[in-house]
Amino acid sequence: MSDAIGFQCRDHSACKQTMLAQAQDHCADAGLRLTPVRRRTLEILLAEHRALGAYDVLARLSADGMGTQPPVAYRALDFLVKAGFAHKIEALNAYTACVHPGHSHTPAFLICRNCETVAEADTSPAEGRLGDAARAAGFVIERTVVEATGICPDCAGVAA
């Protein structure tokens, strides 16, 4: 799936630096504060293409001397989701960095049930069959969550 970001081999260092710079620019433009804890939380999420639970994030923040109480992680994650820098993966009750920060999009998540790698793909549910069904029912879609579980190319033995 060429539009899915997360399963192909990427330069994580360059990806991380680009996303952090975009987040910083967006915060400056929008008058938001990318505090040290929020920035470090984003760095943690960007370190790998896997969803992390709030307590996983908290353990890493704690190791960096940034707090030991759950609200530290939850507040930072909540900010990142609201600012569009992260997504909550409902099926895993975990979070992953957004690969299209600052762009209005409707992501779908492809979750490997073996290694829990998460790939983000851009979708348009309102344009497809779901949108057709909603329009036929007189329903206006405001938000969708699309999460698919399966096997990633690495776990399936396919070269990425």
XYZ file of C-alpha atoms in Angstrom:
160
model
C 0.000 0.000 0.000
C 2.036 2.919 -1.261
C -0.109 5.600 0.420
C 0.283 4.039 3.873
C 3.081 5.584 5.857
C 4.646 3.366 8.470
C 5.303 0.037 6.768
C 8.005 1.137 4.361
C 11.599 1.732 5.391
C 12.051 5.402 6.288
C 14.762 7.661 7.622
C 13.307 8.074 11.115
C 15.798 10.773 12.079
C 14.855 13.010 9.150
C 11.157 12.246 9.649
C 11.384 13.146 13.330
C 13.234 16.422 12.717
C 10.822 17.482 9.950
C 7.743 16.723 12.059
C 9.167 18.508 15.111
C 9.939 21.584 13.009
C 6.414 21.523 11.545
C 4.924 21.222 15.028
C 6.996 24.115 16.317
C 6.033 26.304 13.328
C 2.356 25.421 13.671
C 2.385 26.211 17.395
C 4.073 29.568 16.767
C 1.535 30.442 14.051
C -1.465 29.304 16.126
C -0.294 30.832 19.411
C 0.073 27.420 21.059
C 2.817 26.444 23.498
C 4.934 23.443 22.629
C 6.241 23.005 26.175
C 9.244 20.773 26.883
C 6.947 17.946 28.064
C 4.722 18.245 24.975
C 7.747 18.351 22.677
C 9.349 15.339 24.383
C 6.052 13.434 24.162
C 5.943 14.120 20.424
C 9.568 12.984 20.103
C 8.651 9.755 21.900
C 5.746 9.112 19.517
C 7.904 9.942 16.492
C 10.663 7.548 17.553
C 8.825 4.580 16.051
C 5.779 3.827 13.935
C 4.011 2.032 16.719
C 1.213 3.208 18.951
C 2.183 3.770 22.574
C -0.061 3.736 25.608
C -0.111 6.700 27.961
C 1.784 4.713 30.596
C 4.498 3.815 28.063
C 4.874 7.525 27.314
C 4.825 8.330 31.049
C 7.628 5.825 31.723
C 9.822 7.525 29.115
C 8.955 11.008 30.381
C 9.723 9.873 33.912
C 13.091 8.466 32.819
C 13.846 11.928 31.408
C 12.906 13.585 34.715
C 9.722 15.134 33.333
C 7.206 13.817 35.851
C 5.891 10.584 37.266
C 2.153 11.213 37.572
C -0.267 10.045 34.832
C -1.757 13.521 34.209
C 1.648 14.615 32.855
C 1.381 12.152 29.964
C -2.373 12.469 29.461
C -2.257 16.275 29.252
C 0.610 16.205 26.760
C -1.098 13.543 24.637
C -4.406 15.433 24.747
C -2.659 18.593 23.541
C -0.921 16.716 20.706
C -4.182 15.131 19.540
C -6.113 18.421 19.664
C -3.290 20.247 17.849
C -3.254 17.566 15.120
C 0.206 16.178 15.878
C -0.989 12.766 17.137
C -3.913 10.380 16.825
C -5.507 8.094 19.366
C -5.769 4.513 18.131
C -9.033 3.435 19.723
C -8.496 -0.316 19.214
C -5.227 -0.195 21.170
C -6.104 2.644 23.569
C -2.795 4.102 22.473
C -1.350 7.047 20.554
C 0.712 7.498 17.421
C 2.280 10.546 15.799
C 0.358 12.024 12.881
C 2.261 11.731 9.614
C 0.355 14.629 8.033
C 0.484 17.289 10.768
C -1.168 20.568 9.941
C -3.148 19.110 7.034
C -6.862 18.460 7.215
C -7.282 14.753 6.523
C -9.256 11.682 7.464
C -6.797 8.969 8.399
C -7.310 5.240 8.427
C -4.989 3.146 10.538
C -3.535 -0.192 9.519
C -2.481 -2.011 12.679
C -0.263 -5.098 12.604
C -1.654 -7.577 15.119
C 1.785 -9.149 15.482
C 4.233 -6.259 16.022
C 1.656 -3.461 16.572
C 3.237 -1.248 13.913
C 0.723 1.372 12.836
C 0.570 2.822 9.340
C -1.508 5.882 8.580
C -3.307 6.127 5.257
C -5.351 9.088 4.058
C -8.958 8.197 3.264
C -12.172 9.905 2.248
C -14.983 7.913 3.880
C -17.541 10.616 3.071
C -16.753 10.097 -0.629
C -17.083 6.294 -0.630
C -19.739 3.787 0.318
C -19.994 5.095 3.880
C -20.673 8.576 2.530
C -23.262 7.192 0.129
C -25.026 5.369 2.970
C -24.919 8.470 5.186
C -26.355 10.697 2.449
C -29.111 8.160 1.722
C -30.052 8.229 5.418
C -29.877 12.028 5.591
C -26.923 11.738 7.976
C -24.013 14.188 8.055
C -20.680 12.563 8.934
C -18.672 14.719 11.336
C -15.969 12.274 12.375
C -14.890 8.764 11.439
C -12.437 6.340 12.970
C -11.158 3.694 10.582
C -8.850 1.062 12.044
C -7.969 -2.197 10.336
C -6.066 -5.015 11.993
C -3.939 -7.434 9.991
C -0.348 -8.396 9.239
C 2.289 -5.895 8.084
C 4.721 -6.708 5.247
C 7.604 -7.414 7.649
C 5.581 -9.865 9.730
C 4.199 -11.512 6.597
C 7.771 -12.038 5.366
C 7.363 -9.596 2.467
C 10.230 -7.176 1.789
C 9.012 -3.645 2.461
